[in-house]
Coordinates of C-alpha atoms in Angstrom, one line a residue:
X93 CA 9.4 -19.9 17.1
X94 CA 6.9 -18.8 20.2
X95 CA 5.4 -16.2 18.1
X96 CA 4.6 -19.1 15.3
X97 CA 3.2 -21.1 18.2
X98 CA 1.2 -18.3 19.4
X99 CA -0.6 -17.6 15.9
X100 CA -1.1 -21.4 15.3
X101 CA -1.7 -22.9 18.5
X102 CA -4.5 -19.7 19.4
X103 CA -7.9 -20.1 18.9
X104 CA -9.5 -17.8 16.0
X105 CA -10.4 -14.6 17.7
X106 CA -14.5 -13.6 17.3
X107 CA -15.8 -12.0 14.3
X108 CA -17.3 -9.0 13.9
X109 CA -14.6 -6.6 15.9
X110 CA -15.8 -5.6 19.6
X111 CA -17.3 -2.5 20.5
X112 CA -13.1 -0.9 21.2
X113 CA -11.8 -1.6 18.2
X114 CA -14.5 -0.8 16.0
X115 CA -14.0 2.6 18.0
X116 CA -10.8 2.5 17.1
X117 CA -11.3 2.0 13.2
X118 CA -14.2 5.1 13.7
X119 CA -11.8 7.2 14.7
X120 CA -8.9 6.9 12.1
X121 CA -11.6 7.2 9.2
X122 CA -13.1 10.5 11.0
X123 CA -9.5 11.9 11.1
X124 CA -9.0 11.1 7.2
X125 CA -12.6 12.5 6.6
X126 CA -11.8 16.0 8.7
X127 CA -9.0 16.2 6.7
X128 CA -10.9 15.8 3.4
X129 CA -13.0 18.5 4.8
X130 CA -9.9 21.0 5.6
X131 CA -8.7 20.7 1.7
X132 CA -12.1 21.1 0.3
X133 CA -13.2 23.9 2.8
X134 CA -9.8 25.9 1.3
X135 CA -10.5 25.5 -2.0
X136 CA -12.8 27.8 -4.7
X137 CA -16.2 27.6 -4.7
X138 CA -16.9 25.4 -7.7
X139 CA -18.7 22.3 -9.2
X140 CA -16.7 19.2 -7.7
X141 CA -18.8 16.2 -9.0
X142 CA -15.7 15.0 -10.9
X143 CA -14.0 14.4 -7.5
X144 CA -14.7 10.6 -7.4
X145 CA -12.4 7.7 -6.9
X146 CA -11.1 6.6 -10.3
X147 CA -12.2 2.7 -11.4
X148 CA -11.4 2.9 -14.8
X149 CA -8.7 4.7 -16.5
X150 CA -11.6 6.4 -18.4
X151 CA -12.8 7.8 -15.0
X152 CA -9.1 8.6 -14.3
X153 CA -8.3 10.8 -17.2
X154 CA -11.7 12.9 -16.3
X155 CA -10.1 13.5 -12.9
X156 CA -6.5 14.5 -14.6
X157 CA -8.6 16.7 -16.7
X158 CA -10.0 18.6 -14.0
X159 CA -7.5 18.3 -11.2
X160 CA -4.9 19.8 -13.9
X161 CA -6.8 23.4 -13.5
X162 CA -6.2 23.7 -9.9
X163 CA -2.9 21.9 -9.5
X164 CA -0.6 25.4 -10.6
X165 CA -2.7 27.5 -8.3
X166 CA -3.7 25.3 -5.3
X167 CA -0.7 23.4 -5.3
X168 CA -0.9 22.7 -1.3
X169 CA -4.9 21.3 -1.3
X170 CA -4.1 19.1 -3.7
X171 CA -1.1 17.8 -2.5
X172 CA -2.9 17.1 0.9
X173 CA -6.1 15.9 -0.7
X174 CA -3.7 13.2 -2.8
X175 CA -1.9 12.2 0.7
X176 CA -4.9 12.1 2.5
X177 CA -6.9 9.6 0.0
X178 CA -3.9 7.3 -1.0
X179 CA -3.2 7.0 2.7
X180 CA -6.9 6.2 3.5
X181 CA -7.1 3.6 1.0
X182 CA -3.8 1.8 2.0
X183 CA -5.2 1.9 5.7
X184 CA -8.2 0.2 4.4
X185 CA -7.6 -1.9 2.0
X186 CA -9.4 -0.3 -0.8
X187 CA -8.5 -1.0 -4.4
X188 CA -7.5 1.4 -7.0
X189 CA -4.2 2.8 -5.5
X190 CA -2.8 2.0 -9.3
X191 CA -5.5 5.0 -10.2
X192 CA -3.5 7.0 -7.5
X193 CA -0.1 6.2 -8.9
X194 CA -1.1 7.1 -12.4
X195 CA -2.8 10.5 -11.5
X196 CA 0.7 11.5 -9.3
X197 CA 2.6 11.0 -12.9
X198 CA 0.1 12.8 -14.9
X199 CA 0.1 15.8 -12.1
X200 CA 3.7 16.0 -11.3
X201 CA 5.8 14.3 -13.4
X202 CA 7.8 11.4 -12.6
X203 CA 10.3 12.5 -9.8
X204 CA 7.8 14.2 -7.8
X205 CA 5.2 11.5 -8.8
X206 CA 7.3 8.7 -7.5
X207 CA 8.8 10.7 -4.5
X208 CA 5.2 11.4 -3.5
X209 CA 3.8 7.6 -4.3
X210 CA 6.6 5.9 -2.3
X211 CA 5.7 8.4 0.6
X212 CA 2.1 7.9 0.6
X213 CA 2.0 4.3 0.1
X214 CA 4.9 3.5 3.4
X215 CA 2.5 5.8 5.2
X216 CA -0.7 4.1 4.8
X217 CA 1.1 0.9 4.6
X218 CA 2.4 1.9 8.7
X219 CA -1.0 3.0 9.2
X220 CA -2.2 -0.6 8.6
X221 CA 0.6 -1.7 10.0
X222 CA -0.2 -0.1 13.1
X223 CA -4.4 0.0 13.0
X224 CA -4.0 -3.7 12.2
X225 CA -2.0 -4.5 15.3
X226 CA -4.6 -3.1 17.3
X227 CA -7.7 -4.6 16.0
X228 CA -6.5 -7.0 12.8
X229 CA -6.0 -10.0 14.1
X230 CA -10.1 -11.7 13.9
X231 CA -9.9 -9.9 9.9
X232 CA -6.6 -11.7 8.7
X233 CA -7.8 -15.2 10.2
X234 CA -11.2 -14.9 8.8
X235 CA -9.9 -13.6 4.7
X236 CA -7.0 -15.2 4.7
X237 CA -6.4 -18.2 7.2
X238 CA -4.1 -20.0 4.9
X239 CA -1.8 -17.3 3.8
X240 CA -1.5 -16.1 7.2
X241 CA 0.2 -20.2 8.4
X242 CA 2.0 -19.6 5.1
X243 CA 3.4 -16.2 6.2
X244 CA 4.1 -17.1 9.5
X245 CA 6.2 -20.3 8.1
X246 CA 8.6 -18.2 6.2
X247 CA 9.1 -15.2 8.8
X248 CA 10.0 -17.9 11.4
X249 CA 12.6 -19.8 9.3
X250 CA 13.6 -16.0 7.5
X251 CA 14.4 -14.1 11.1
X252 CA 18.1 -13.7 10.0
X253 CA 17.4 -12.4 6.6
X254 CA 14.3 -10.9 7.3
X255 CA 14.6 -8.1 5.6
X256 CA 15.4 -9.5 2.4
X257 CA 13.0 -11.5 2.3
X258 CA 10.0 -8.6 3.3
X259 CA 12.0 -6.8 0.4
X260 CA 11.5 -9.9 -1.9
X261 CA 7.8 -9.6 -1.1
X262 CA 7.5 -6.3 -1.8
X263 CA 9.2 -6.4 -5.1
X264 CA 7.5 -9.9 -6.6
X265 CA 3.9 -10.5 -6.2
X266 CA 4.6 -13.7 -4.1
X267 CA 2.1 -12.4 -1.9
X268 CA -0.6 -9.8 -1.8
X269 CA 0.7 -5.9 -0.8
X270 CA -2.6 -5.7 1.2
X271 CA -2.2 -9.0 3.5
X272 CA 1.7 -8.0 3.8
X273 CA 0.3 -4.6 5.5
X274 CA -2.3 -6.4 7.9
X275 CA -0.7 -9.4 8.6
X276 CA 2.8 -8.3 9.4
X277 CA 2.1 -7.2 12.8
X278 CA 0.7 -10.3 13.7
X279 CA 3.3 -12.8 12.5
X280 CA 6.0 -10.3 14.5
X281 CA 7.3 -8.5 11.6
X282 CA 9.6 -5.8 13.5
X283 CA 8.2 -2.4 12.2
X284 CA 11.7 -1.3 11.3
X285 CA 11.9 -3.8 8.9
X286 CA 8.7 -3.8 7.3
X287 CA 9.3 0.4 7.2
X288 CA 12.6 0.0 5.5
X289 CA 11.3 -3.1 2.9
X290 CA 8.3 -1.1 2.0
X291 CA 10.0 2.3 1.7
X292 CA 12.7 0.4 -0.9
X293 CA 10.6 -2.1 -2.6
X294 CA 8.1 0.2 -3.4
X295 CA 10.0 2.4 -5.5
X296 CA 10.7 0.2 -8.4
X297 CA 6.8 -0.4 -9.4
X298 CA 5.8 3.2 -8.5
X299 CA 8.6 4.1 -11.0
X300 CA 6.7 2.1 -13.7
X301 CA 3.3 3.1 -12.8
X302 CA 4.0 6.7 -12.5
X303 CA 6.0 6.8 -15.6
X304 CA 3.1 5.4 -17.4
X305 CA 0.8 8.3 -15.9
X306 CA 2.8 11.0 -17.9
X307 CA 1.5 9.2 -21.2
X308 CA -2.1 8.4 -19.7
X309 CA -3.5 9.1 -23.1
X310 CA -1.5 6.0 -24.8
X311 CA -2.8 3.4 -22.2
X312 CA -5.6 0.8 -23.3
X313 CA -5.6 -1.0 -20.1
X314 CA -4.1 -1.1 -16.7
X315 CA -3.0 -4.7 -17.7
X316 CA -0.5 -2.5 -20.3
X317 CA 1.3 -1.6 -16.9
X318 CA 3.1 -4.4 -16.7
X319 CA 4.0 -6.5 -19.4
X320 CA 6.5 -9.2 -19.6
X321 CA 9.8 -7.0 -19.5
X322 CA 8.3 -5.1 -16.4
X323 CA 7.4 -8.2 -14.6
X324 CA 10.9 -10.0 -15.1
X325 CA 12.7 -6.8 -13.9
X326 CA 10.9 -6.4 -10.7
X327 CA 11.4 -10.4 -10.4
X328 CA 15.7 -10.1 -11.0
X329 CA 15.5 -7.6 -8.4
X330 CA 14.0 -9.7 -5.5
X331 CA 16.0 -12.5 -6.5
X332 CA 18.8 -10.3 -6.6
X333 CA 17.5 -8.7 -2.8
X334 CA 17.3 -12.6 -1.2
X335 CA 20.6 -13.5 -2.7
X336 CA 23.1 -12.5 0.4
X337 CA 20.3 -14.9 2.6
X338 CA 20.7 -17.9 0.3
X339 CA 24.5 -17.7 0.7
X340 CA 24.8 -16.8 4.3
X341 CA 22.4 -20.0 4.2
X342 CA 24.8 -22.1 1.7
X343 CA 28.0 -21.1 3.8
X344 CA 26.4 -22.4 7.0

């Protein structure tokens, strides 16, 4: 209940980010970008315009195409390079991590494609985690003021079952995956918690979306993801995840 208090009863921190944490945020992306640097410094000389952040599946199947040649031979730089941009755009919040999902199915199949998804997405999900603990707080109460009361509302009545209910998040689209990153740390979200919900309720949409990478060919539309079959599975399984909280709550 104090941290509930805390978020409420506060007043909204200023907006833009001081001079400390915007030299905090500087210094995470110049780590991701030396990084970049280290795989593309390591690989063949050769005409890399293609290398571009897919926003279309067209613009994704042009990157399969290419990335295809080098993945038998430079197995390692693209591995990195994968990590290295998923994680950067789960740290910040940049859309088009579906694009990523669908390009680690069409590059390694689905077992190594989900292995690799769930890994990259829990680490830039801690990564936002923690980068949003340190300078967050002004960004989630000016995007998403509402949400945030919401959020805090259900973590404080949840603390018992909290993990079932961070794994019902993950698994339903109750909420945004984005504001779940950033605003965990704030409503007191234990980091053990959100680790394990993220780790688990990931794996269940990576499976579909890296699944559907393999036949990247056959898909008109990212919408073609998730139909209705693939929407009512994901939602048995969180209702089947907040199902020992309900009793424990009924029993009481």
């Amino acid at each position: 209940m104090d941290g509930r208090e805390e978020v409420k009863g506060s007043k909204k921190p200023s907006f833009p980010l001081s001079f400390w944490e915007l030299s905090v945020a500087s210094t995470v992306v110049l780590a991701f970008v030396l990084g970049l640097f280290g795989v593309y410094f390591t690989m063949p000389a050769s005409d890399y315009s293609f290398l571009k952040l897919p926003r279309s599946l067209q613009d994704l199947q042009i990157l399969r195409d290419h990335l295809e040649i080098y993945t038998s031979d430079y197995t390692i730089q693209v591995l990195v390079g994968y990590c290295v941009v998923y994680i950067f755009m789960q740290t910040f919040m940049i859309p088009g991590t579906v694009f990523m999902s669908l390009l680690a199915g069409a590059l390694f199949g689905v077992f190594k494609g989900v292995a690799l998804v769930v890994f990259t997405a829990t680490a830039g999900a801690s990564s936002c985690y923690f980068l949003s603990k340190v300078i967050g707080r002004p960004l989630v109460f000016s995007l998403w003021p509402d949400k945030l009361s919401f959020f805090q509302d259900q973590v404080a009545q949840r603390r018992k079952g909290l993990l079932n209910y961070m794994l019902f998040l993950r698994l339903t689209p109750t909420l945004p995956n984005t504001f779940i990153n950033v605003a965990s740390p704030i409503v007191d979200v234990p980091y053990h918690i959100f680790f394990l919900a993220t780790f688990i309720g990931l794996i269940p949409a990576a499976y579909i979306t890296v699944r559907a990478g393999i036949a990247l060919g056959e898909l008109q539309s990212v919408g073609d993801l998730y139909d209705f079959n693939s929407i009512a599975t994901l939602f048995l399984i969180g209702v089947v995840s907040v199902t020992p909280t309900l009793m424990s709550k009924t029993k009481s």
